[in-house]
Coordinates of C-alpha atoms (C1' of nucleotides) in Angstrom, one line a residue:
Chain R
X1399 CA -0.7 4.8 -36.0
X1400 CA 1.5 2.4 -34.0
X1401 CA 1.9 -0.8 -35.8
X1402 CA 5.5 -2.1 -35.5
X1403 CA 6.4 -4.6 -32.9
X1404 CA 8.7 -2.2 -31.1
X1405 CA 6.1 0.5 -30.9
X1406 CA 3.5 -1.9 -29.7
X1407 CA 5.6 -3.4 -27.0
X1408 CA 6.5 0.0 -25.7
X1409 CA 2.9 1.1 -25.8
X1410 CA 1.8 -2.0 -23.9
X1411 CA 4.5 -1.5 -21.2
X1412 CA 3.4 2.1 -20.7
X1413 CA -0.3 1.2 -20.5
X1414 CA 0.5 -1.7 -18.2
X1415 CA 2.2 0.7 -15.8
X1416 CA -0.8 3.0 -15.9
X1417 CA -3.2 0.1 -15.4
X1418 CA -1.3 -1.3 -12.5
X1419 CA -1.1 2.1 -10.9
X1420 CA -4.9 2.4 -11.0
X1421 CA -5.2 -1.0 -9.5
X1422 CA -2.7 -0.4 -6.7
X1423 CA -4.5 2.8 -5.7
X1424 CA -7.8 1.1 -5.7
X1425 CA -6.4 -1.7 -3.6
X1426 CA -5.1 0.7 -1.1
X1427 CA -8.4 2.5 -0.8
X1428 CA -10.3 -0.7 -0.3
X1429 CA -7.9 -1.9 2.3
X1430 CA -8.4 1.3 4.3
X1431 CA -12.1 0.9 4.2
X1432 CA -12.0 -2.5 5.9
X1433 CA -9.5 -1.2 8.5
X1434 CA -6.6 -3.2 7.1
X1435 CA -3.1 -1.7 7.4
X1436 CA -0.3 -2.2 4.9
X1437 CA 1.1 -5.4 6.4
X1438 CA -2.4 -6.8 7.0
X1439 CA -3.3 -6.2 3.4
X1440 CA 0.0 -7.8 2.2
X1441 CA -0.6 -10.9 4.3
X1442 CA -4.1 -11.3 2.8
X1443 CA -2.7 -11.0 -0.7
X1444 CA 0.0 -13.6 0.1
X1445 CA -2.5 -16.0 1.6
X1446 CA -4.9 -15.6 -1.3
X1447 CA -2.1 -16.1 -3.8
X1448 CA -0.1 -19.0 -2.2
X1449 CA -2.7 -20.6 0.1
X1450 CA -2.3 -21.3 3.8
X1451 CA 1.2 -20.4 5.2
X1452 CA 3.0 -20.7 8.5
X1453 CA 4.1 -17.6 10.3
X1454 CA 7.7 -18.4 9.4
X1455 CA 6.8 -18.5 5.7
X1456 CA 5.0 -15.2 6.0
X1457 CA 8.0 -13.7 7.7
X1458 CA 10.3 -14.9 4.9
X1459 CA 8.0 -13.6 2.2
X1460 CA 7.6 -10.2 3.8
X1461 CA 11.0 -9.7 5.5
X1462 CA 9.3 -9.0 8.8
X1463 CA 10.3 -10.3 12.2
X1464 CA 8.6 -13.3 13.7
X1465 CA 7.3 -11.2 16.5
X1466 CA 5.7 -8.8 14.0
X1467 CA 4.1 -11.7 12.2
X1468 CA 2.5 -12.9 15.3
X1469 CA 1.1 -9.5 15.9
X1470 CA -0.3 -9.1 12.4
X1471 CA -1.9 -12.5 12.5
X1472 CA -3.4 -11.6 15.8
X1473 CA -5.0 -8.6 14.3
X1474 CA -6.3 -10.5 11.2
X1475 CA -7.6 -13.3 13.4
X1476 CA -9.4 -10.9 15.7
X1477 CA -11.1 -9.4 12.7
X1478 CA -12.0 -12.9 11.4
X1479 CA -9.9 -12.7 8.2
X1480 CA -7.8 -15.7 9.0
X1481 CA -7.8 -18.7 11.3
X1482 CA -4.9 -20.3 13.2
X1483 CA -4.6 -24.1 13.2
X1484 CA -1.9 -26.3 14.6
X1485 CA -0.1 -28.3 12.1
X1486 CA -0.9 -32.0 12.8
X1487 CA 2.4 -33.1 11.3
X1488 CA 4.6 -30.8 13.3
X1489 CA 3.0 -29.4 16.4
X1490 CA 5.5 -26.6 16.7
X1491 CA 4.0 -25.1 13.6
X1492 CA 0.9 -23.1 13.0
X1493 CA -1.0 -22.9 9.8
X1494 CA -2.6 -19.5 9.0
X1495 CA -5.6 -20.0 6.7
X1496 CA -7.5 -17.2 5.0
X1497 CA -11.2 -17.3 5.9
X1498 CA -13.0 -17.5 2.6
X1499 CA -16.2 -16.6 4.3
X1500 CA -14.8 -13.3 5.6
X1501 CA -13.2 -12.5 2.3
X1502 CA -16.5 -13.2 0.5
X1503 CA -18.5 -11.2 2.9
X1504 CA -16.2 -8.2 3.5
X1505 CA -13.7 -7.9 0.7
X1506 CA -15.4 -9.1 -2.5
X1507 CA -18.3 -6.6 -2.4
X1508 CA -15.8 -3.8 -2.3
X1509 CA -14.3 -5.0 -5.6
X1510 CA -17.6 -5.5 -7.2
X1511 CA -17.5 -2.2 -9.0
X1512 CA -14.1 -2.9 -10.4
X1513 CA -15.2 -6.4 -11.5
X1514 CA -18.2 -5.0 -13.3
X1515 CA -16.1 -2.5 -15.2
X1516 CA -13.7 -5.3 -16.3
X1517 CA -16.7 -7.4 -17.3
X1518 CA -17.9 -4.5 -19.5
X1519 CA -14.6 -4.3 -21.2
X1520 CA -14.4 -8.0 -21.9
X1521 CA -17.9 -8.1 -23.2
X1522 CA -16.9 -6.0 -26.3
X1523 CA -14.1 -8.5 -27.2
X1524 CA -14.4 -11.4 -29.6
X1525 CA -13.8 -14.9 -28.4
X1526 CA -10.5 -15.0 -30.3
X1527 CA -9.4 -11.8 -28.6
X1528 CA -10.4 -13.2 -25.2
X1529 CA -8.1 -16.2 -25.8
X1530 CA -5.2 -13.9 -26.7
X1531 CA -5.7 -11.9 -23.5
X1532 CA -6.1 -14.9 -21.3
X1533 CA -3.0 -16.6 -22.6
X1534 CA -1.0 -13.4 -22.2
X1535 CA -2.0 -13.2 -18.6
X1536 CA -1.2 -16.9 -18.0
X1537 CA 2.3 -16.5 -19.4
X1538 CA 2.9 -13.3 -17.4
X1539 CA 2.0 -15.1 -14.2
X1540 CA 4.2 -18.1 -15.0
X1541 CA 7.0 -15.7 -15.8
X1542 CA 6.6 -13.8 -12.5
X1543 CA 6.7 -17.0 -10.5
X1544 CA 10.1 -18.1 -12.0
Chain P
X199 CA -10.6 -26.8 -23.1
X200 CA -12.2 -23.4 -22.3
X201 CA -13.7 -21.8 -25.3
X202 CA -17.0 -20.2 -24.6
X203 CA -17.3 -16.5 -23.9
X204 CA -18.4 -17.1 -20.3
X205 CA -15.6 -19.5 -19.5
X206 CA -13.0 -17.2 -21.0
X207 CA -14.2 -14.1 -19.2
X208 CA -14.2 -16.0 -15.9
X209 CA -10.8 -17.3 -16.6
X210 CA -9.4 -13.9 -17.4
X211 CA -10.9 -12.4 -14.3
X212 CA -9.2 -15.1 -12.2
X213 CA -5.9 -14.7 -13.9
X214 CA -6.1 -10.9 -13.6
X215 CA -6.5 -11.2 -9.9
X216 CA -3.6 -13.5 -9.6
X217 CA -1.5 -11.2 -11.9
X218 CA -2.4 -8.1 -9.9
X219 CA -1.5 -9.9 -6.6
X220 CA 1.9 -10.6 -7.9
X221 CA 2.4 -7.1 -9.0
X222 CA 1.2 -5.7 -5.7
X223 CA 3.5 -7.9 -3.7
X224 CA 6.4 -6.9 -6.0
X225 CA 5.5 -3.2 -5.6
X226 CA 5.5 -3.5 -1.9
X227 CA 8.9 -5.2 -1.8
X228 CA 10.4 -2.6 -4.0
X229 CA 9.0 0.2 -2.0
X230 CA 10.5 -1.3 1.1
X231 CA 13.9 -1.4 -0.5
X232 CA 14.0 2.3 -1.1
X233 CA 12.7 3.1 2.3
X234 CA 9.2 4.2 1.2
X235 CA 6.3 3.5 3.5
X236 CA 2.8 2.7 2.4
X237 CA 1.6 6.3 2.1
X238 CA 4.9 7.4 0.6
X239 CA 4.6 4.8 -2.1
X240 CA 0.9 5.7 -2.7
X241 CA 1.9 9.4 -3.1
X242 CA 4.5 8.5 -5.7
X243 CA 2.0 6.4 -7.6
X244 CA -0.5 9.2 -7.6
X245 CA 2.0 11.8 -8.7
X246 CA 3.3 9.6 -11.5
X247 CA -0.3 8.8 -12.6
X248 CA -1.9 12.3 -12.4
X249 CA 1.1 14.6 -12.5
X250 CA 1.9 17.4 -10.1
X251 CA -0.7 17.8 -7.3
X252 CA -1.3 20.1 -4.4
X253 CA -1.3 18.7 -0.8
X254 CA -5.0 19.2 -0.7
X255 CA -5.5 17.1 -3.8
X256 CA -3.3 14.4 -2.3
X257 CA -5.3 14.5 0.9
X258 CA -8.6 14.0 -1.1
X259 CA -7.2 11.2 -3.1
X260 CA -5.8 9.3 -0.1
X261 CA -8.3 10.2 2.6
X262 CA -5.5 11.4 4.8
X263 CA -5.5 14.5 6.9
X264 CA -3.8 17.7 5.6
X265 CA -1.4 17.5 8.5
X266 CA -0.4 14.0 7.5
X267 CA 0.1 15.0 3.9
X268 CA 2.6 17.7 5.0
X269 CA 4.5 15.1 6.9
X270 CA 4.6 12.6 4.0
X271 CA 5.6 15.3 1.5
X272 CA 8.4 16.3 4.0
X273 CA 9.7 12.8 4.0
X274 CA 9.6 12.4 0.2
X275 CA 11.2 15.8 -0.3
X276 CA 14.0 15.0 2.1
X277 CA 14.7 11.9 0.1
X278 CA 14.6 13.8 -3.1
X279 CA 11.6 12.1 -4.6
X280 CA 9.5 15.3 -4.9
X281 CA 9.9 19.0 -5.0
X282 CA 7.7 21.7 -3.5
X283 CA 6.9 24.8 -5.5
X284 CA 4.5 27.6 -4.7
X285 CA 1.7 28.0 -7.1
X286 CA 2.1 31.4 -8.9
X287 CA -1.6 31.6 -9.5
X288 CA -2.7 31.0 -5.9
X289 CA 0.0 31.7 -3.4
X290 CA -1.8 29.7 -0.7
X291 CA -1.2 26.6 -2.7
X292 CA 1.9 24.4 -3.1
X293 CA 2.5 22.2 -6.0
X294 CA 4.2 18.9 -5.3
X295 CA 6.1 17.6 -8.4
X296 CA 7.7 14.2 -8.7
X297 CA 11.4 14.3 -9.4
X298 CA 11.8 12.4 -12.6
X299 CA 15.5 12.2 -12.0
X300 CA 15.2 10.5 -8.6
X301 CA 12.6 8.1 -10.0
X302 CA 14.8 7.3 -12.9
X303 CA 17.9 6.8 -10.7
X304 CA 16.3 5.0 -7.7
X305 CA 13.0 3.5 -8.7
X306 CA 13.3 2.4 -12.3
X307 CA 16.3 0.1 -11.8
X308 CA 14.4 -1.9 -9.3
X309 CA 11.6 -2.6 -11.8
X310 CA 14.1 -3.6 -14.5
X311 CA 13.8 -7.3 -13.8
X312 CA 10.0 -7.1 -14.0
X313 CA 10.3 -5.1 -17.2
X314 CA 12.5 -7.7 -18.8
X315 CA 10.2 -10.5 -17.9
X316 CA 7.3 -8.7 -19.5
X317 CA 9.4 -8.0 -22.6
X318 CA 10.1 -11.7 -22.9
X319 CA 6.4 -12.5 -22.8
X320 CA 5.5 -9.9 -25.4
X321 CA 8.3 -11.1 -27.7
X322 CA 6.5 -14.4 -28.3
X323 CA 3.3 -12.6 -29.5
X324 CA 2.3 -11.8 -33.0
X325 CA 1.8 -8.1 -34.0
X326 CA -1.9 -8.8 -34.2
X327 CA -2.0 -10.2 -30.7
X328 CA 0.0 -7.3 -29.4
X329 CA -2.7 -4.9 -30.8
X330 CA -5.4 -6.9 -29.0
X331 CA -3.6 -6.7 -25.7
X332 CA -2.8 -3.0 -26.1
X333 CA -6.4 -2.1 -26.9
X334 CA -7.6 -4.2 -24.0
X335 CA -5.4 -2.3 -21.6
X336 CA -6.3 1.1 -23.1
X337 CA -10.0 0.3 -22.6
X338 CA -9.5 -0.9 -19.1
X339 CA -7.7 2.3 -18.1
X340 CA -10.4 4.4 -19.7
X341 CA -13.1 2.5 -17.8
X342 CA -11.2 2.8 -14.5
X343 CA -11.0 6.6 -14.9
X344 CA -14.7 7.0 -15.3
Chain Z
dT1329 C1' 19.2 -36.2 26.2
dC1330 C1' 20.8 -32.4 23.5
dG1331 C1' 20.7 -29.2 20.1
dT1332 C1' 17.7 -26.9 17.0
dC1333 C1' 13.5 -25.1 15.2
dC1334 C1' 9.0 -22.7 15.6
dC1335 C1' 5.9 -19.7 17.6
dT1336 C1' 4.7 -16.6 21.2
dT1337 C1' 5.3 -12.9 24.6
dC1338 C1' 6.9 -8.6 26.3
dA1339 C1' 9.2 -4.2 26.8
dA1340 C1' 11.2 -0.4 24.4
dG1341 C1' 11.8 2.4 20.6
dT1342 C1' 10.4 4.2 16.1
dA1343 C1' 6.9 5.7 12.7
dT1344 C1' 2.8 7.2 11.5
dC1345 C1' -1.6 9.4 11.9
dT1346 C1' -5.0 12.7 14.1
dT1347 C1' -6.4 16.7 16.1
dG1348 C1' -6.5 21.5 16.9
dA1349 C1' -4.3 25.9 16.3
dT1350 C1' -1.9 29.3 13.4
dA1351 C1' -0.6 32.2 9.5
dA1352 C1' -0.9 33.5 4.8
dT1353 C1' -3.9 34.1 1.0
dC1354 C1' -8.0 34.5 -1.9
dC1355 C1' -12.6 36.0 -2.8
dG1356 C1' -17.0 38.1 -2.6
dA1357 C1' -20.3 41.2 -0.2
dG1358 C1' -21.0 45.6 1.1
Chain K
dC1070 C1' -11.6 49.6 -1.1
dT1071 C1' -12.2 46.9 2.9
dC1072 C1' -13.8 43.7 5.9
dG1073 C1' -15.0 38.9 7.0
dG1074 C1' -15.5 34.2 5.7
dA1075 C1' -13.4 30.5 3.4
dT1076 C1' -9.4 28.0 1.7
dT1077 C1' -4.6 26.4 2.0
dA1078 C1' -0.5 24.6 4.1
dT1079 C1' 2.1 24.1 8.2
dC1080 C1' 3.2 23.1 12.9
dA1081 C1' 3.0 21.2 17.7
dA1082 C1' 1.4 17.7 20.7
dG1083 C1' -0.8 13.6 21.8
dA1084 C1' -2.5 9.1 20.6
dT1085 C1' -2.1 5.0 17.9
dA1086 C1' 0.1 1.5 15.4
dC1087 C1' 4.1 -0.8 14.0
dT1088 C1' 8.6 -3.0 14.5
dT1089 C1' 12.5 -4.6 16.8
dG1090 C1' 15.2 -7.6 19.9
dA1091 C1' 15.5 -10.6 23.5
dA1092 C1' 13.7 -14.3 26.1
dG1093 C1' 11.0 -18.5 26.8
dG1094 C1' 8.4 -22.8 26.3
dG1095 C1' 7.0 -26.6 23.6
dA1096 C1' 8.2 -29.9 20.0
dC1097 C1' 11.1 -32.3 16.6
dG1098 C1' 15.1 -35.2 15.3
dA1099 C1' 19.5 -37.4 15.8

DNA sequence: TCGTCCCTTCAAGTATCTTGATAATCCGAG
DNA sequence: CTCGGATTATCAAGATACTTGAAGGGACGA
């Protein structure tokens, strides 16, 4: 029976790796179904995480060339996943905005199964435990942003 | 203050999405540093998760063609990330085994920073909370496998 | 106005994937 | 035991996608 702090933290780290692996694989499979390549999928993740971004910002986040970014945005736009809008403040810039409608229609349904499974797991937890889990996630996100 | 079960589960789901997004982006960045493409990275994840697999099994998991799998394994093998061995039971088959040495040398150091951050977050939890988190992860993994 | 920044375009090269064919092996029917 | 079908991995060739690097036009700011 693992019970000491050291044992538990080690156990959590291992399980986290395993859990993340599952998610990453699922993610990859879903992206393929919608016809999104690796960079396309990465862009969508960035846009959903950080909100609308300019091509330059996307290039900095991904390490890709500006030319490549234009191409990727072209693809995403032609599939309806993002929209391009000129920045009213600086007309050199372009703002790439994720299309919530397309995400809702095409992406979310593919994650429904995963969402249900997570819901089932959470349903067996007490309110107290849910708070613990939620705070843990919040802190992990905050730490990752730093 | 969120406190009802419904509010908490919703909050957790949102935070989970955000957390996973961070991890996926980090993953992608790390893979790029080592020179691993999307499929290469996916293969390594599969091999670390499920252990040694045959090319056919890799093809089924990923949806790629058998010819593509050969190419990907070639790349990984030339970089020392996996080894090919003939299956003694069925000599048509080949067993692709991840090289723990290469993973330890090249991959693990790149995740050190993330590991430290997670460690810092866990250090502020009580033993009781750690148990809750660990069990939650265990159940999530079990549910994902089904 | 001049220098700089931002996005786009285009041509060329590199990776990556698919297809179809090949060779080795296994397995079951006869 | 042997033959034929099925399975497995590999290879070669072609198509597709991706990325780079250079060049250009519009827009900002001093």
